[in-house]
XYZ file of C-alpha atoms in Angstrom:
570
model
C 150.727 109.820 105.045
C 147.754 108.042 103.474
C 149.385 104.724 104.231
C 149.864 105.810 107.844
C 146.115 106.671 108.180
C 145.140 103.317 106.809
C 147.295 101.601 109.386
C 145.711 103.684 112.172
C 142.154 102.841 110.935
C 143.177 99.163 110.834
C 144.230 99.309 114.485
C 140.923 101.038 115.412
C 138.977 98.088 113.994
C 141.255 95.564 115.712
C 140.894 97.368 119.035
C 137.102 97.628 118.694
C 136.886 93.945 117.919
C 139.013 93.151 120.981
C 136.476 95.046 123.178
C 133.503 93.135 121.776
C 132.584 95.536 118.922
C 132.129 93.803 115.610
C 130.119 96.312 113.513
C 128.883 99.857 113.301
C 125.840 100.572 115.599
C 123.100 100.886 112.921
C 119.608 102.098 113.685
C 117.139 99.389 114.817
C 113.786 98.784 113.107
C 112.234 97.539 116.327
C 108.519 98.062 116.865
C 107.745 100.890 119.344
C 104.553 100.174 121.218
C 101.784 102.644 122.054
C 99.638 101.944 125.097
C 95.970 102.704 124.638
C 94.179 104.185 127.715
C 91.104 102.024 128.314
C 87.970 103.194 129.996
C 87.246 102.761 133.735
C 85.050 99.728 133.142
C 85.542 97.328 136.146
C 85.427 94.225 133.970
C 88.284 95.518 131.853
C 90.280 96.305 135.018
C 89.711 92.736 136.271
C 91.049 91.370 132.951
C 94.153 93.566 133.193
C 94.692 92.445 136.793
C 94.621 88.823 135.627
C 97.138 89.615 132.841
C 99.488 91.277 135.355
C 99.449 88.124 137.436
C 100.192 85.937 134.398
C 96.727 84.362 134.307
C 96.567 84.750 130.556
C 94.130 81.916 129.734
C 91.625 83.105 132.302
C 92.023 86.678 131.069
C 91.256 85.630 127.449
C 88.251 83.622 128.506
C 86.799 86.600 130.466
C 87.549 88.895 127.475
C 85.545 86.683 125.094
C 82.685 86.622 127.586
C 82.831 90.388 127.979
C 82.839 90.954 124.212
C 79.894 88.569 123.762
C 77.860 90.371 126.493
C 78.753 93.777 124.950
C 77.560 92.524 121.481
C 74.215 91.459 123.018
C 73.867 94.865 124.721
C 75.130 96.615 121.521
C 77.732 98.475 123.661
C 80.018 99.535 120.821
C 82.707 101.213 122.958
C 83.040 98.142 125.141
C 83.241 95.869 122.114
C 86.004 98.046 120.700
C 88.040 98.320 123.881
C 87.620 94.618 124.723
C 88.714 93.601 121.207
C 91.731 95.981 121.319
C 92.795 94.495 124.613
C 92.328 90.965 123.286
C 94.459 91.811 120.234
C 97.179 93.111 122.592
C 97.090 89.889 124.590
C 97.588 87.791 121.441
C 100.382 90.052 120.287
C 102.179 89.912 123.637
C 102.062 86.137 123.411
C 103.489 86.107 119.868
C 100.249 85.203 118.063
C 100.331 88.095 115.586
C 97.794 86.526 113.133
C 95.105 86.199 115.843
C 95.919 89.750 116.942
C 95.371 91.080 113.383
C 92.225 89.000 113.069
C 90.713 91.015 115.987
C 91.714 94.245 114.150
C 90.000 93.144 110.976
C 86.801 92.415 112.877
C 86.932 95.932 114.441
C 87.298 97.876 111.162
C 83.547 97.986 110.384
C 82.816 99.357 113.862
C 85.350 102.112 113.872
C 85.396 103.213 110.246
C 84.099 106.681 111.196
C 86.309 107.056 114.350
C 89.667 108.527 113.348
C 91.083 108.132 116.855
C 90.493 104.384 116.954
C 91.623 104.020 113.359
C 95.071 105.570 113.966
C 95.563 103.220 116.957
C 94.371 100.151 115.025
C 96.521 100.706 111.969
C 99.566 101.478 114.174
C 99.199 98.267 116.124
C 98.449 96.224 112.990
C 101.575 97.585 111.361
C 103.559 96.496 114.442
C 102.252 92.921 114.090
C 103.316 92.781 110.450
C 106.734 94.275 111.365
C 107.296 91.624 113.999
C 106.511 88.933 111.466
C 108.948 90.484 108.988
C 106.320 91.601 106.491
C 107.738 95.090 106.111
C 105.657 96.098 103.044
C 102.421 95.378 104.954
C 103.842 97.116 107.975
C 104.602 100.202 105.901
C 101.052 100.400 104.444
C 99.525 100.230 107.898
C 101.909 102.830 109.407
C 101.078 105.210 106.564
C 97.384 104.728 107.260
C 98.013 105.380 110.932
C 99.939 108.530 110.111
C 97.094 109.722 107.858
C 94.449 109.392 110.558
C 96.753 110.883 113.217
C 96.902 114.101 111.219
C 93.307 114.779 112.235
C 94.502 115.479 115.835
C 96.658 118.359 117.063
C 97.552 117.055 120.550
C 98.753 113.544 119.685
C 102.565 114.027 119.490
C 103.405 110.820 121.362
C 101.683 108.480 118.901
C 102.858 110.578 115.901
C 106.450 110.337 117.189
C 106.203 106.551 117.463
C 104.577 106.129 114.011
C 107.317 108.176 112.399
C 110.042 106.346 114.341
C 108.743 102.969 113.183
C 108.362 104.215 109.580
C 112.001 105.387 109.683
C 113.004 101.874 110.701
C 111.020 100.351 107.904
C 112.490 102.729 105.272
C 115.961 101.921 106.668
C 115.321 98.216 106.076
C 114.223 99.013 102.558
C 117.472 101.135 102.118
C 115.383 104.237 101.371
C 117.671 106.410 103.524
C 116.116 109.715 102.342
C 112.662 108.733 103.688
C 114.294 107.179 106.767
C 116.000 110.513 107.558
C 112.804 112.491 106.931
C 110.710 110.421 109.373
C 113.530 110.257 111.938
C 113.697 114.080 112.083
C 109.875 114.319 112.483
C 109.954 111.734 115.263
C 112.850 113.514 117.048
C 110.993 116.869 116.784
C 107.873 115.445 118.404
C 109.913 113.926 121.235
C 111.559 117.353 121.708
C 108.097 118.966 122.014
C 107.172 116.301 124.608
C 110.376 116.867 126.518
C 111.505 113.196 126.215
C 115.213 114.044 126.070
C 116.612 110.465 126.208
C 114.225 109.181 123.529
C 115.011 112.203 121.332
C 118.731 111.467 121.795
C 118.182 107.771 120.853
C 116.351 108.773 117.638
C 119.078 111.285 116.762
C 121.665 108.570 117.309
C 119.834 106.414 114.762
C 119.545 109.371 112.406
C 123.325 109.869 112.518
C 123.798 106.186 111.703
C 121.591 106.600 108.645
C 123.725 109.550 107.470
C 126.734 107.354 107.960
C 125.164 104.688 105.695
C 124.778 107.397 103.051
C 128.422 108.284 103.367
C 127.493 111.763 104.756
C 130.008 111.584 107.583
C 129.948 115.293 108.438
C 126.202 115.432 108.872
C 126.409 112.216 110.908
C 128.942 113.870 113.238
C 126.719 116.981 113.612
C 123.798 114.740 114.711
C 126.038 112.788 117.110
C 127.150 116.097 118.698
C 123.443 117.021 119.219
C 123.045 113.658 120.932
C 125.954 114.432 123.294
C 124.430 117.742 124.177
C 121.038 116.160 125.045
C 122.379 113.357 127.311
C 125.452 115.245 128.563
C 127.320 113.353 131.180
C 124.142 112.011 132.922
C 124.735 108.888 134.952
C 121.449 107.143 134.391
C 121.670 103.814 132.606
C 119.782 105.013 129.452
C 121.982 108.111 129.204
C 125.147 106.034 129.457
C 123.926 103.589 126.822
C 123.106 106.381 124.362
C 126.452 108.112 125.045
C 128.359 104.854 124.546
C 126.586 104.201 121.242
C 127.269 107.795 120.059
C 130.977 107.464 120.948
C 131.594 104.415 118.791
C 129.370 105.765 115.970
C 131.440 109.066 115.994
C 134.633 106.999 115.884
C 133.388 105.317 112.675
C 132.280 108.596 111.213
C 135.668 110.255 111.878
C 137.428 107.235 110.355
C 135.225 107.676 107.302
C 136.490 111.265 107.024
C 140.138 109.923 107.453
C 140.392 111.864 110.759
C 142.006 108.911 112.533
C 143.204 110.841 115.581
C 139.638 111.890 116.382
C 138.499 108.317 115.620
C 140.998 107.003 118.209
C 139.790 109.631 120.706
C 136.128 108.621 120.463
C 137.054 104.972 120.294
C 138.914 105.360 123.626
C 135.925 107.122 125.109
C 133.681 104.244 124.002
C 136.044 101.621 125.484
C 136.353 103.517 128.771
C 132.573 103.948 129.155
C 131.838 100.355 128.032
C 134.282 99.001 130.642
C 132.706 101.264 133.232
C 129.181 99.985 132.401
C 130.360 96.413 132.497
C 132.057 96.997 135.855
C 128.860 98.540 137.244
C 126.905 95.498 136.142
C 129.402 93.239 137.905
C 129.113 95.351 141.081
C 125.304 95.183 140.887
C 125.486 91.404 140.415
C 127.801 91.045 143.371
C 125.644 93.296 145.577
C 122.553 91.330 144.517
C 124.321 88.055 145.389
C 125.418 89.426 148.787
C 121.907 90.682 149.462
C 120.416 87.290 148.602
C 123.035 85.541 150.823
C 122.193 87.855 153.801
C 118.446 87.285 153.308
C 119.044 83.545 153.049
C 121.166 83.564 156.241
C 118.481 85.424 158.204
C 115.828 83.102 156.863
C 117.927 80.108 157.923
C 118.359 81.539 161.448
C 114.651 82.194 161.647
C 113.970 78.629 160.494
C 116.237 77.214 163.263
C 114.491 79.260 165.924
C 111.162 78.288 164.559
C 112.113 74.601 164.554
C 113.175 74.847 168.189
C 109.828 76.334 169.158
C 107.975 73.724 167.158
C 109.962 70.947 168.780
C 109.025 72.205 172.235
C 105.372 72.494 171.167
C 105.449 68.973 169.725
C 106.825 67.603 173.034
C 104.094 69.314 174.982
C 101.325 68.220 172.628
C 102.678 64.703 172.026
C 101.299 63.073 175.177
C 97.831 64.582 174.743
C 97.797 63.613 171.074
C 98.741 59.994 171.877
C 95.884 59.719 174.443
C 93.435 61.150 171.821
C 94.644 58.619 169.278
C 94.073 55.744 171.780
C 90.515 56.907 172.508
C 89.789 57.303 168.768
C 91.091 53.756 168.125
C 88.827 52.299 170.816
C 85.900 54.234 169.302
C 86.809 52.995 165.778
C 86.983 49.386 166.950
C 83.532 49.703 168.461
C 82.143 51.180 165.237
C 83.812 48.516 163.136
C 82.177 45.822 165.226
C 78.803 47.390 164.485
C 79.567 47.987 160.820
C 80.630 44.381 160.221
C 77.080 43.285 160.887
C 75.756 45.803 158.392
C 78.452 44.872 155.764
C 77.272 41.260 155.656
C 73.848 42.301 154.440
C 75.309 44.976 152.179
C 77.513 42.450 150.418
C 74.514 40.309 149.582
C 72.729 43.415 148.169
C 75.817 44.332 146.187
C 76.051 40.916 144.569
C 72.401 41.163 143.620
C 72.966 44.634 142.108
C 76.055 43.462 140.229
C 74.157 40.575 138.750
C 71.341 42.882 137.724
C 73.882 45.308 136.238
C 75.430 42.556 134.149
C 72.043 41.651 132.822
C 71.341 45.301 131.909
C 74.738 45.561 130.213
C 74.066 42.480 128.161
C 70.690 43.940 127.089
C 72.368 47.246 126.169
C 75.128 45.484 124.162
C 72.471 43.429 122.334
C 70.490 46.543 121.512
C 73.643 48.263 120.259
C 74.469 45.315 117.992
C 70.938 45.128 116.735
C 70.991 48.868 115.971
C 74.417 48.604 114.240
C 73.218 45.596 112.248
C 70.080 47.500 111.211
C 72.269 50.464 110.093
C 74.606 48.174 108.180
C 71.576 46.582 106.525
C 70.301 50.014 105.486
C 73.799 50.834 104.124
C 73.947 47.663 102.026
C 70.395 48.271 100.832
C 71.262 51.846 99.819
C 74.364 50.597 97.936
C 72.270 48.019 96.072
C 69.575 50.568 95.188
C 72.198 53.128 94.125
C 73.922 50.472 91.986
C 70.616 49.440 90.333
C 69.609 52.993 89.643
C 73.025 53.961 88.255
C 73.969 50.822 86.343
C 70.535 49.524 85.155
C 67.787 52.168 85.173
C 70.078 54.987 84.174
C 71.542 52.834 81.359
C 68.045 51.952 80.094
C 67.003 55.558 80.036
C 70.204 56.500 78.142
C 69.527 53.729 75.623
C 65.962 54.914 75.096
C 67.243 58.436 74.637
C 69.736 57.194 71.987
C 66.925 55.398 70.109
C 64.896 58.585 70.014
C 67.965 60.567 68.856
C 68.460 58.003 66.023
C 64.794 58.349 65.076
C 65.170 62.112 64.864
C 68.130 61.672 62.494
C 66.011 59.466 60.174
C 63.010 61.786 60.241
C 65.176 64.838 59.718
C 62.943 67.892 59.471
C 59.703 65.920 60.048
C 60.330 65.195 63.778
C 57.072 64.919 65.789
C 56.839 67.133 68.857
C 56.204 63.981 71.002
C 59.795 62.786 70.309
C 61.355 66.034 71.567
C 59.147 65.996 74.634
C 60.013 62.350 75.274
C 63.712 63.158 75.113
C 63.304 66.021 77.540
C 61.338 63.757 79.980
C 64.067 61.072 79.676
C 66.816 63.635 80.392
C 64.957 64.869 83.438
C 64.426 61.293 84.640
C 68.121 60.508 84.159
C 69.185 63.550 86.201
C 66.705 62.725 89.028
C 67.940 59.101 89.143
C 71.566 60.279 89.109
C 70.900 62.723 91.969
C 69.048 60.030 93.959
C 71.902 57.608 93.407
C 74.470 60.170 94.672
C 72.282 60.935 97.715
C 72.088 57.224 98.576
C 75.876 56.687 98.260
C 78.069 59.776 97.485
C 79.976 59.226 94.286
C 82.948 61.321 95.456
C 83.378 58.891 98.413
C 83.346 55.833 96.132
C 85.692 57.369 93.550
C 88.150 59.507 95.583
C 87.826 58.374 99.148
C 87.004 59.787 102.602
C 89.238 62.859 102.536
C 87.704 64.366 99.372
C 84.166 63.421 100.418
C 84.487 65.118 103.891
C 85.971 68.254 102.278
C 83.009 68.328 99.835
C 80.646 67.847 102.829
C 82.206 70.801 104.624
C 81.897 72.999 101.478
C 78.211 72.054 100.842
C 77.305 72.445 104.590
C 78.793 75.923 104.854
C 76.367 78.814 104.364
C 75.894 82.479 105.388
C 75.318 81.640 109.012
C 77.957 78.935 109.597
C 81.353 78.106 108.095
C 82.734 74.559 108.144
C 86.486 74.058 107.814
C 88.177 70.721 107.092
C 91.686 69.489 107.940
C 92.795 65.954 106.856
C 96.160 64.400 107.365
C 97.599 61.147 105.962
C 94.179 59.977 104.797
C 94.466 57.211 102.182
C 91.933 54.782 100.787
C 90.354 52.273 103.179
C 87.824 49.505 102.988
C 84.772 50.884 101.146
C 82.271 49.836 103.849
C 84.497 51.338 106.505
C 84.690 54.623 104.615
C 80.848 54.698 104.215
C 80.323 54.056 107.908
C 82.782 56.834 108.917
C 81.231 59.218 106.356
C 77.728 58.501 107.699
C 78.940 59.199 111.253
C 80.448 62.544 110.161
C 77.284 63.403 108.198
C 75.075 62.751 111.262
C 77.280 64.957 113.484
C 77.290 67.769 110.870
C 73.508 67.592 110.640
C 73.276 67.939 114.490
C 75.465 71.043 114.328
C 73.360 72.576 111.581
C 70.067 71.822 113.381
C 70.818 72.450 117.029
C 74.152 74.272 117.783
C 73.454 77.862 116.586
C 77.239 77.966 115.859
C 78.910 80.194 113.278
C 82.146 78.240 113.044
C 82.785 74.492 113.014
C 85.859 72.411 112.232
C 86.391 68.787 111.144
C 89.811 67.237 111.696
C 90.584 63.785 110.312
C 93.949 62.014 110.780
C 95.382 58.536 110.250
C 97.822 57.757 113.069
C 99.397 54.399 113.881
C 96.534 52.280 112.475
C 93.896 54.441 114.096
C 91.517 56.915 112.363
C 91.140 59.891 114.684
C 88.237 62.279 114.147
C 87.684 65.561 116.020
C 84.634 67.793 115.358
C 84.163 70.984 117.313
C 82.007 74.130 117.056
C 81.475 77.406 118.920
C 77.748 76.934 119.432
C 75.541 76.962 122.500
C 76.365 73.383 123.553
C 73.988 70.918 125.135
C 73.380 68.971 128.349
C 74.966 65.474 127.931
C 72.582 63.922 130.398
C 69.527 65.114 128.422
C 70.794 64.372 124.923
C 72.223 60.859 125.450
C 68.905 59.264 124.446
C 68.759 61.022 121.054
C 68.331 58.675 118.117
C 71.110 60.273 116.006
C 73.740 60.163 118.733
C 72.682 56.644 119.642
C 73.284 55.516 116.123
C 76.720 57.184 116.111
C 77.672 55.423 119.373
C 76.385 52.073 118.160
C 78.566 52.324 114.980
C 81.603 53.367 117.098
C 81.053 50.333 119.458
C 80.817 47.875 116.544
C 83.986 49.360 115.038
C 85.640 48.809 118.486
C 86.373 52.530 118.749
C 85.945 55.211 121.397
C 83.895 58.390 121.522
C 84.328 61.329 123.953
C 81.993 64.314 124.065
C 82.590 67.624 125.854
C 80.005 70.377 125.679
C 79.495 73.733 127.321
C 78.003 77.144 126.550
C 81.129 77.966 124.584
C 80.768 75.049 122.211
C 80.972 71.260 121.677
C 83.960 69.002 121.045
C 83.563 65.367 119.887
C 86.604 63.046 119.680
C 86.366 59.660 117.957
C 89.151 57.113 117.536
C 88.638 53.756 115.788
C 90.826 51.042 114.245
C 91.159 51.353 110.500
C 89.765 48.590 108.229
C 91.856 48.424 105.031
């Protein structure tokens, strides 16, 4: 008899596989969303309208503007709601890190508001869950559940938190906790009257019992699911019923009740075939509907073309006459313009000649400025070398002589020798610092990448943070490295002095023989027409021209972006 049951169970699996079923329907740990009800602020409504019409970039831009205005006005509620919506936009587009970044910024504002805290932790847990970081997701869901307990009429969110926690515990194979939270979630959905959602949670609960090997309890839960959905013909009800049928078949097979397993397996196959057939009918009906619409549109196009053809014939003659009159008028005007063009050509040649002269002057000035800067660079290198190699060495030698004298005098060392040593040490440190300021030692020893990273670190402070990203940067010609470093230093100084930014980034990359530099910040920007005559920017442009590179600057109230590309000198 046992052998007969095993053969029956084997045929159940073969039959299920034939109908497209390859495994037991286990509970899913998918993230269940909770929609936050925003206020009636018109600007938030405009942003949501943009999102609904797939204008995501414009919506994000307006949200950042809205949050900035709210921060100026110290409108805390608008800051919170705008940031929550911005976090949702990032999440919907798959950028979970940026979404969580918005939540981290919000925490100091809502630390006393339990309602916002439960929503924030719930959504943050969802982001971690979607990235597969289930431990972080669990911590945030638990926090959300803690703050939700402060509210009595919040069953919907509590249900979703518990449902998501059940999924997390299921992934961690903690079936006891998964069952506990599934029951809580199902009970809240029962209170809310969401029968189909309650049935879906119970179906998952039965699947967890099955994983425990508790087949009887699993069957009891599946029977509750059948009672909830009944024989309803809505798509969701059919899907839940189909899933419960096959789950019951597996549970009965686990209890060795193969006849019952076959019965529920047949119900599953019958309902599955019915659902697939309905989908085919819907597809066919949709195709027929589209064909009829296309046919009517084609008939309308034919009628429209006939009407247009008649209109074209009636307007054709009048249009031709108009064209002829216009041509005559144009010929007359051309005759008069030819006379003016002759004098204009002479003026243009004069202007072009003058423009060439101005360009030559500009190029000469640029070369003179670049030569001056190169001269300064060489002068600084020489001074730094003299200070480091000669003066510093002389001071060190003097200090050694004083040290040797102290050894000979032993306990009878005059105070003047100690003071002299102290003065020599201070002089050595001052000369070393001056030498490093003239030509950075990190640049000479380790190259451009390390020197720029050090510059970013030293330039960062409590009001602005510089980040650095370098790719494929090797060692280049020393003078070339110094020139590029001086350009970067000048641009960093401009950001520190004028931008009022709190975030700036330097990107440096070696690509196909070109050194590409991008510097951008989120400051107030500047007017390119007004700043072009600045000494610092002129020096930068002069160096780029001499290096046969290009520089492009874009600036607005949202920040400044400077792109530089120049051939590498090895």
